[in-house]
Short mmCIF file of C-alpha atoms in Angstrom, two decimals:
data_model
loop_
_atom_site.label_atom_id
_atom_site.label_comp_id
_atom_site.label_asym_id
_atom_site.label_seq_id
_atom_site.Cartn_x
_atom_site.Cartn_y
_atom_site.Cartn_z
CA MET A 1276 73.43 151.04 74.71
CA ARG A 1277 72.76 154.06 72.51
CA LEU A 1278 71.97 157.35 74.25
CA ILE A 1279 70.35 160.06 72.17
CA PHE A 1280 69.91 163.72 73.12
CA PHE A 1281 67.83 166.31 71.26
CA LEU A 1282 67.98 170.10 71.57
CA ALA A 1283 64.53 171.69 71.59
CA LEU A 1284 63.48 175.31 71.74
CA PHE A 1285 61.17 176.69 74.38
CA VAL A 1286 60.05 180.12 75.58
CA PRO A 1287 61.49 180.19 79.12
CA THR A 1288 58.72 182.42 80.46
CA SER A 1289 56.05 179.80 79.72
CA SER A 1290 55.51 176.09 80.16
CA PHE A 1291 55.73 175.62 76.38
CA THR A 1292 55.88 171.94 75.49
CA GLN A 1293 54.99 170.90 71.96
CA THR A 1294 52.58 167.98 72.26
CA LEU A 1295 51.23 166.08 69.28
CA THR A 1296 47.42 165.87 69.25
CA ASN A 1297 44.70 164.91 66.80
CA ASN A 1298 44.33 168.61 66.05
CA SER A 1299 48.02 169.40 65.52
CA THR A 1300 49.05 171.03 62.27
CA ILE A 1301 52.11 169.60 60.54
CA SER A 1302 52.83 171.71 57.47
CA ILE A 1303 55.41 170.43 54.99
CA THR A 1304 55.56 172.18 51.63
CA LYS A 1305 57.73 171.17 48.67
CA SER A 1306 58.25 172.82 45.30
CA TRP A 1307 59.22 171.15 42.02
CA TYR A 1308 58.39 171.58 38.34
CA GLN A 1309 54.82 170.28 38.69
CA GLU A 1310 54.12 172.63 41.60
CA PRO A 1311 56.49 175.62 41.32
CA ASN A 1312 54.48 177.54 43.93
CA GLY A 1313 54.63 174.64 46.35
CA TYR A 1314 52.47 171.71 47.42
CA THR A 1315 51.60 171.26 51.10
CA TYR A 1316 51.10 167.61 51.99
CA PRO A 1317 47.78 166.95 53.75
CA MET A 1318 48.37 165.16 57.06
CA ASN A 1319 45.90 162.97 58.95
CA ILE A 1320 46.85 162.52 62.60
CA TYR A 1321 45.71 160.15 65.32
CA VAL A 1322 47.10 160.17 68.87
CA PRO A 1323 45.86 157.62 71.42
CA SER A 1324 43.98 158.97 74.41
CA GLY A 1325 45.11 158.30 77.94
CA ALA A 1326 48.47 158.47 79.67
CA VAL A 1327 51.64 158.79 77.63
CA PRO A 1328 53.86 155.69 77.92
CA ASN A 1329 57.34 155.90 79.37
CA GLY A 1330 59.52 157.51 76.72
CA GLY A 1331 56.61 158.77 74.65
CA PHE A 1332 54.30 157.19 72.09
CA PRO A 1333 55.92 155.36 69.19
CA VAL A 1334 54.67 156.89 65.96
CA CYS A 1335 54.01 155.19 62.64
CA ILE A 1336 53.96 157.08 59.35
CA LEU A 1337 51.41 155.37 57.10
CA LEU A 1338 51.85 155.60 53.32
CA HIS A 1339 48.82 154.88 51.14
CA GLY A 1340 48.81 153.10 47.78
CA ASN A 1341 48.49 154.74 44.37
CA GLY A 1342 45.11 156.44 44.17
CA GLY A 1343 44.62 156.40 47.93
CA GLN A 1344 44.68 159.04 50.64
CA GLY A 1345 46.06 159.31 54.13
CA ALA A 1346 42.65 159.20 55.78
CA GLY A 1347 41.90 155.76 54.36
CA ILE A 1348 45.07 154.01 55.49
CA LEU A 1349 44.90 155.69 58.90
CA ALA A 1350 41.41 154.29 59.45
CA GLN A 1351 42.63 150.83 58.41
CA PHE A 1352 45.52 150.71 60.90
CA GLN A 1353 44.05 152.66 63.80
CA ASN A 1354 42.89 149.40 65.38
CA VAL A 1355 45.95 147.40 64.31
CA LEU A 1356 48.86 149.34 65.81
CA ASP A 1357 48.20 149.53 69.54
CA CYS A 1358 49.69 152.39 71.53
CA HIS A 1359 50.95 154.18 68.40
CA ALA A 1360 50.44 157.71 67.23
CA LEU A 1361 49.66 157.57 63.51
CA ILE A 1362 50.55 160.11 60.82
CA ALA A 1363 49.18 159.57 57.32
CA PRO A 1364 50.24 162.08 54.66
CA SER A 1365 48.58 162.19 51.24
CA GLY A 1366 50.86 162.21 48.22
CA TYR A 1367 50.63 164.60 45.29
CA MET A 1368 48.05 163.29 42.79
CA ASN A 1369 47.36 160.56 45.38
CA SER A 1370 50.65 158.85 44.55
CA TRP A 1371 54.28 158.64 45.60
CA ASN A 1372 57.20 159.31 43.27
CA ILE A 1373 58.93 156.02 42.43
CA SER A 1374 59.09 155.84 38.62
CA GLU A 1375 55.99 156.21 36.44
CA GLU A 1376 53.48 157.64 38.92
CA GLY A 1377 51.60 160.87 38.31
CA SER A 1378 53.77 162.57 40.91
CA ASP A 1379 57.40 163.59 40.54
CA ALA A 1380 57.37 165.18 44.00
CA PRO A 1381 60.40 165.02 46.32
CA ASP A 1382 58.63 162.59 48.64
CA VAL A 1383 61.79 161.27 50.30
CA GLU A 1384 62.64 164.85 51.30
CA MET A 1385 59.13 165.22 52.70
CA MET A 1386 59.62 162.06 54.74
CA GLU A 1387 62.92 163.34 56.11
CA ASP A 1388 61.27 166.59 57.20
CA LEU A 1389 58.30 164.74 58.71
CA ILE A 1390 60.52 162.39 60.70
CA ASN A 1391 62.61 165.28 62.03
CA ASN A 1392 59.45 167.19 62.93
CA LEU A 1393 57.89 164.28 64.81
CA GLN A 1394 61.02 163.95 66.93
CA THR A 1395 60.38 167.39 68.45
CA TYR A 1396 57.09 166.48 70.16
CA SER A 1397 57.28 165.87 73.90
CA ASN A 1398 54.81 162.95 73.85
CA ILE A 1399 56.51 161.13 70.96
CA ASN A 1400 59.40 158.70 71.38
CA PRO A 1401 62.05 160.01 68.94
CA ASN A 1402 63.72 156.59 68.81
CA LYS A 1403 60.57 154.72 67.78
CA ILE A 1404 59.61 156.29 64.46
CA ARG A 1405 58.08 153.62 62.23
CA VAL A 1406 57.14 153.65 58.53
CA LEU A 1407 54.51 151.37 56.99
CA GLY A 1408 53.55 151.53 53.34
CA PHE A 1409 51.04 149.71 51.15
CA SER A 1410 51.77 149.05 47.44
CA ASN A 1411 53.03 152.37 46.01
CA GLY A 1412 53.47 153.47 49.63
CA SER A 1413 55.54 150.34 50.28
CA ALA A 1414 57.85 151.40 47.47
CA LEU A 1415 58.32 154.76 49.22
CA ALA A 1416 58.89 152.98 52.54
CA ASN A 1417 61.64 150.96 50.84
CA ARG A 1418 63.20 154.20 49.59
CA VAL A 1419 63.17 155.49 53.17
CA LEU A 1420 64.92 152.30 54.29
CA ILE A 1421 67.66 152.90 51.76
CA GLU A 1422 67.92 156.69 51.60
CA ASN A 1423 67.03 158.01 55.07
CA SER A 1424 69.76 157.91 57.72
CA ASN A 1425 67.82 159.09 60.80
CA THR A 1426 68.63 156.57 63.53
CA GLY A 1427 65.28 157.25 65.19
CA VAL A 1428 63.54 155.23 62.46
CA ASP A 1429 63.55 151.75 63.97
CA ILE A 1430 60.97 149.76 61.94
CA ILE A 1431 60.00 149.77 58.28
CA CYS A 1432 57.23 147.60 56.86
CA GLY A 1433 56.50 147.21 53.16
CA MET A 1434 53.23 145.56 52.14
CA VAL A 1435 52.65 144.14 48.63
CA SER A 1436 55.63 145.79 46.96
CA GLN A 1437 59.21 144.60 47.32
CA LEU A 1438 62.50 146.12 46.18
CA SER A 1439 62.98 146.69 42.47
CA GLU A 1440 66.08 146.67 40.29
CA ALA A 1441 66.02 150.46 40.55
CA ASN A 1442 66.60 150.18 44.31
CA TYR A 1443 69.24 147.46 44.03
CA HIS A 1444 71.43 146.50 41.09
CA ASN A 1445 75.06 145.60 40.40
CA GLY A 1446 75.50 144.57 44.03
CA ASN A 1447 74.58 147.98 45.48
CA PHE A 1448 71.60 149.96 46.73
CA TYR A 1449 70.82 153.12 44.78
CA SER A 1450 68.91 156.39 45.06
CA PRO A 1451 68.02 158.78 42.20
CA SER A 1452 70.14 161.86 41.56
CA GLY A 1453 67.28 163.63 39.81
CA GLN A 1454 63.98 162.93 38.14
CA THR A 1455 62.76 159.32 38.01
CA SER A 1456 61.42 157.74 34.82
CA ALA A 1457 61.03 154.29 33.31
CA SER A 1458 62.79 155.67 30.21
CA LEU A 1459 66.05 156.10 32.16
CA PRO A 1460 68.50 153.31 33.03
CA TYR A 1461 67.24 151.78 36.27
CA CYS A 1462 64.57 154.50 36.31
CA GLY A 1463 67.16 157.13 37.21
CA TYR A 1464 68.40 155.46 40.39
CA ASP A 1465 72.09 156.11 39.83
CA VAL A 1466 73.69 157.07 43.17
CA VAL A 1467 75.19 154.27 45.28
CA THR A 1468 73.60 154.48 48.73
CA VAL A 1469 74.35 152.47 51.86
CA PRO A 1470 71.40 151.85 54.22
CA ILE A 1471 72.10 152.35 57.90
CA THR A 1472 71.99 149.33 60.18
CA GLY A 1473 69.96 148.61 63.31
CA ARG A 1474 66.49 148.71 61.78
CA LYS A 1475 63.78 146.06 61.81
CA TYR A 1476 62.23 145.32 58.44
CA LEU A 1477 59.08 143.42 57.53
CA SER A 1478 58.11 142.61 53.93
CA ILE A 1479 54.66 141.17 53.22
CA CYS A 1480 54.01 139.95 49.67
CA ASN A 1481 51.53 137.54 48.10
CA PHE A 1482 52.45 134.82 45.62
CA ASN A 1483 49.14 135.36 43.79
CA ASP A 1484 49.43 139.15 43.52
CA PRO A 1485 48.13 140.10 40.04
CA LEU A 1486 49.89 143.50 40.04
CA ILE A 1487 53.27 143.07 41.74
CA PRO A 1488 55.00 139.86 40.51
CA TYR A 1489 56.06 137.83 43.55
CA ASN A 1490 58.89 136.12 41.67
CA GLY A 1491 60.09 139.37 40.14
CA GLY A 1492 59.57 141.01 36.78
CA PRO A 1493 58.30 144.21 35.16
CA SER A 1494 55.20 146.07 36.35
CA VAL A 1495 54.10 149.65 37.08
CA GLY A 1496 57.22 151.15 35.50
CA VAL A 1497 59.91 149.15 37.32
CA THR A 1498 61.37 145.65 37.29
CA PHE A 1499 60.82 143.99 40.64
CA LEU A 1500 63.26 141.63 42.32
CA ASP A 1501 62.04 138.27 43.55
CA ALA A 1502 60.26 139.04 46.84
CA GLN A 1503 62.22 136.52 48.91
CA LEU A 1504 65.52 137.60 47.38
CA ALA A 1505 64.69 141.24 48.07
CA THR A 1506 64.22 140.54 51.78
CA TYR A 1507 67.45 138.54 51.90
CA ILE A 1508 69.27 141.53 50.37
CA VAL A 1509 67.83 143.76 53.10
CA ALA A 1510 68.98 141.24 55.72
CA GLN A 1511 72.50 141.42 54.29
CA SER A 1512 72.40 145.22 54.58
CA GLN A 1513 71.59 144.78 58.27
CA GLY A 1514 74.57 142.51 58.90
CA PHE A 1515 73.39 139.01 57.96
CA ASN A 1516 76.25 136.92 56.54
CA GLY A 1517 74.51 133.60 55.97
CA SER A 1518 72.78 132.06 52.98
CA GLN A 1519 69.34 132.89 51.64
CA MET A 1520 66.48 130.76 52.97
CA PHE A 1521 64.80 128.57 50.34
CA GLY A 1522 61.92 126.14 50.36
CA PRO A 1523 58.80 126.45 52.47
CA GLY A 1524 59.05 128.99 55.25
CA ASN A 1525 57.83 128.61 58.81
CA ASP A 1526 54.07 128.09 58.81
CA VAL A 1527 52.50 130.95 60.76
CA GLY A 1528 49.13 130.84 59.05
CA THR A 1529 46.01 128.78 59.67
CA SER A 1530 44.35 125.88 57.91
CA THR A 1531 42.48 128.37 55.73
CA VAL A 1532 45.07 131.18 55.47
CA ALA A 1533 48.47 130.28 54.01
CA LEU A 1534 51.31 132.34 55.47
CA GLU A 1535 55.00 131.43 55.40
CA GLU A 1536 57.65 133.23 57.43
CA PHE A 1537 61.28 133.69 56.34
CA SER A 1538 63.13 135.21 59.29
CA TYR A 1539 66.69 136.56 59.46
CA ILE A 1540 68.80 137.89 62.35
CA ASN A 1541 66.48 136.54 65.05
CA GLY A 1542 63.43 138.21 63.58
CA GLN A 1543 65.01 141.57 62.77
CA VAL A 1544 64.35 141.12 59.04
CA VAL A 1545 61.31 139.07 58.03
CA HIS A 1546 59.51 138.17 54.82
CA LEU A 1547 55.92 136.89 54.89
CA LYS A 1548 54.63 134.98 51.88
CA GLY A 1549 50.86 135.10 51.69
CA ASP A 1550 47.94 134.53 49.35
CA ALA A 1551 45.88 137.73 49.73
CA ASN A 1552 46.27 138.86 46.10
CA HIS A 1553 47.08 142.59 46.04
CA GLY A 1554 45.85 143.09 49.58
CA THR A 1555 46.12 141.84 53.13
CA ASN A 1556 44.29 139.41 55.39
CA PRO A 1557 43.72 139.39 59.18
CA THR A 1558 46.60 136.97 59.79
CA GLN A 1559 49.05 139.31 58.07
CA LEU A 1560 47.71 142.30 59.99
CA ASN A 1561 48.06 140.41 63.27
CA TYR A 1562 51.68 139.71 62.37
CA VAL A 1563 52.22 143.43 61.76
CA LYS A 1564 50.65 144.17 65.13
CA ASP A 1565 53.05 141.79 66.88
CA PHE A 1566 56.06 143.05 64.88
CA PHE A 1567 55.35 146.63 66.00
CA THR A 1568 54.39 145.77 69.58
CA VAL A 1569 55.57 148.01 72.42
CA ASP A 1570 55.19 147.93 76.19
CA CYS A 1571 52.65 150.55 77.20
CA SER A 1572 52.22 149.32 80.76
CA SER A 1573 54.54 151.92 82.28
CA THR A 1574 52.62 155.14 81.82
CA GLY A 1575 53.58 158.71 82.47
CA TYR A 1576 55.99 160.94 80.64
CA GLN A 1577 59.19 160.38 82.55
CA THR A 1578 61.82 163.02 83.11
CA ASN A 1579 65.41 162.52 84.08
CA ASN A 1580 65.25 163.58 87.72
CA ASP A 1581 67.98 161.28 89.03
CA GLN A 1582 70.79 162.22 86.65
CA LYS A 1583 70.92 165.98 87.41
CA ILE A 1584 71.29 166.87 83.74
CA MET A 1585 71.68 170.62 83.29
CA ALA A 1586 72.21 173.06 80.41
CA PHE A 1587 73.75 176.43 81.26
CA PRO A 1588 73.79 179.38 80.94
CA ASN A 1589 70.13 179.69 80.03
CA PRO A 1590 69.24 182.04 78.35
CA VAL A 1591 72.43 181.60 76.32
CA HIS A 1592 74.24 183.92 73.92
CA ALA A 1593 76.92 181.65 72.48
CA SER A 1594 78.22 178.57 74.28
CA LEU A 1595 75.74 176.17 75.89
CA ASN A 1596 77.29 173.76 78.38
CA ILE A 1597 75.60 170.47 79.21
CA SER A 1598 76.30 168.61 82.43
CA VAL A 1599 75.36 164.92 82.67
CA GLY A 1600 75.62 162.15 85.22
CA ASN A 1601 79.00 160.51 85.67
CA HIS A 1602 77.87 157.04 84.54
CA ILE A 1603 76.48 158.22 81.18
CA SER A 1604 79.29 157.28 78.79
CA GLU A 1605 77.77 157.85 75.35
CA ILE A 1606 76.06 161.10 74.41
CA GLU A 1607 74.59 162.45 71.19
CA PHE A 1608 72.97 165.86 70.88
CA LYS A 1609 70.68 166.90 68.04
CA LEU A 1610 69.94 170.59 67.56
CA PHE A 1611 66.59 171.52 65.99
CA ASP A 1612 65.15 174.90 65.09
CA ALA A 1613 61.62 175.93 66.04
CA ARG A 1614 60.20 174.29 62.93
CA GLY A 1615 61.69 170.94 63.87
CA ILE A 1616 64.51 171.12 61.32
CA LEU A 1617 67.68 169.31 62.36
CA LEU A 1618 70.58 171.79 62.52
CA GLU A 1619 73.47 169.69 63.80
CA THR A 1620 74.44 166.53 65.62
CA SER A 1621 77.21 166.40 68.20
CA SER A 1622 78.57 164.19 70.95
CA ALA A 1623 80.29 167.10 72.73
CA THR A 1624 78.89 168.54 75.96
CA ASN A 1625 79.41 172.08 74.67
CA ILE A 1626 77.34 173.47 71.80
CA ASP A 1627 78.20 176.75 70.05
CA LEU A 1628 74.95 178.60 69.34
CA SER A 1629 76.59 181.81 68.15
CA GLN A 1630 76.01 180.90 64.50
CA TYR A 1631 72.25 180.64 65.02
CA ALA A 1632 69.65 183.39 65.20
CA ASN A 1633 68.11 184.46 68.48
CA GLY A 1634 65.02 182.49 69.34
CA ILE A 1635 63.59 179.33 70.79
CA TYR A 1636 65.24 175.90 70.62
CA PHE A 1637 64.38 172.42 71.94
CA LEU A 1638 66.76 170.43 74.13
CA ARG A 1639 65.56 166.87 74.62
CA ILE A 1640 67.77 164.35 76.37
CA PHE A 1641 67.03 160.64 75.98
CA TYR A 1642 68.72 157.78 77.83
CA ASP A 1643 67.64 154.45 79.28
CA GLU A 1644 64.11 155.02 77.91
CA LYS A 1645 63.83 158.24 79.93
CA ILE A 1646 63.44 161.79 78.67
CA GLU A 1647 64.68 165.12 80.05
CA GLU A 1648 63.47 168.41 78.65
CA ILE A 1649 65.43 171.62 79.19
CA LYS A 1650 64.09 175.00 78.16
CA VAL A 1651 66.66 177.02 76.20
CA LEU A 1652 66.53 180.55 74.82
CA LYS A 1653 69.21 181.96 72.50
CA ASN A 1654 69.55 185.75 72.82
#
């Protein structure tokens, strides 16, 4: 069992708890040659009403296709992903930087910042951060699968865009060291990168897609892998040692909607073969709903009252000591600043804060699907 602890900043003289709402402002600004003065990503936010489930709401980051916007994909999935908070950023020039798009923005960096930021909200489950992308957004979701190492990201879903040779070639996954371009070998993806394990992955592609070739081949500035092979490669990255599945998959469609399932590692990694052209159908969306399902029956934001977890002294000048229950054997602390930026990760029960400026920090402690919040002030 993995136990995860987060350090969060609070003003001790108030009941300050950062809660994500529909009206929250998440401001992430990046600068690059197209926008030297910085581009702030627009964010559309939806948080379900009602009681917060035990452990906090899972949250799904929705990534639109080329030419789209966050508002559109949020509206599409608001009634698909039950009990999920939804965050839908809009990419620069309505695109995501993969190879030949209008944007060369550092979108993977933006995603890293967004994920870290979401983990600081008291009503969000930091271990259930999901990413779902459509088309160009699916390509960015696949980059997150490969390039992002935050263990709180537990599910990634790519719709109508599989891995390309840029992402995986010569037996390895790759990320770009600099600018991406179809004129560069493998579009500039030249740094061997090893995806972390423990994530669920769902790939949905259509054999009759007129834009993204299901069986692999060049399109939109990259050369795609065969969709079924791409999912098998992801399964291998997650620990699968068997052979690739061939032939017809499991029939999970209807008499009028063809849908074949290729499932690895007991459903951890799944490919769905459909016939919805460059789009989706209700059967595919229902599969997504089931793949992302969570138990929301136990409501109420739970705190860790039985473990007597304490952080002292508080306020603290240098060394913060953390006392936990005797039967908690594995501990991980993550220290964030007030902006939600991850500062350090540690498994020790003593954290040296002397190197950090005076101010507010967040200490969140997660174990057995429960959450403890401790207010800490560095002075």
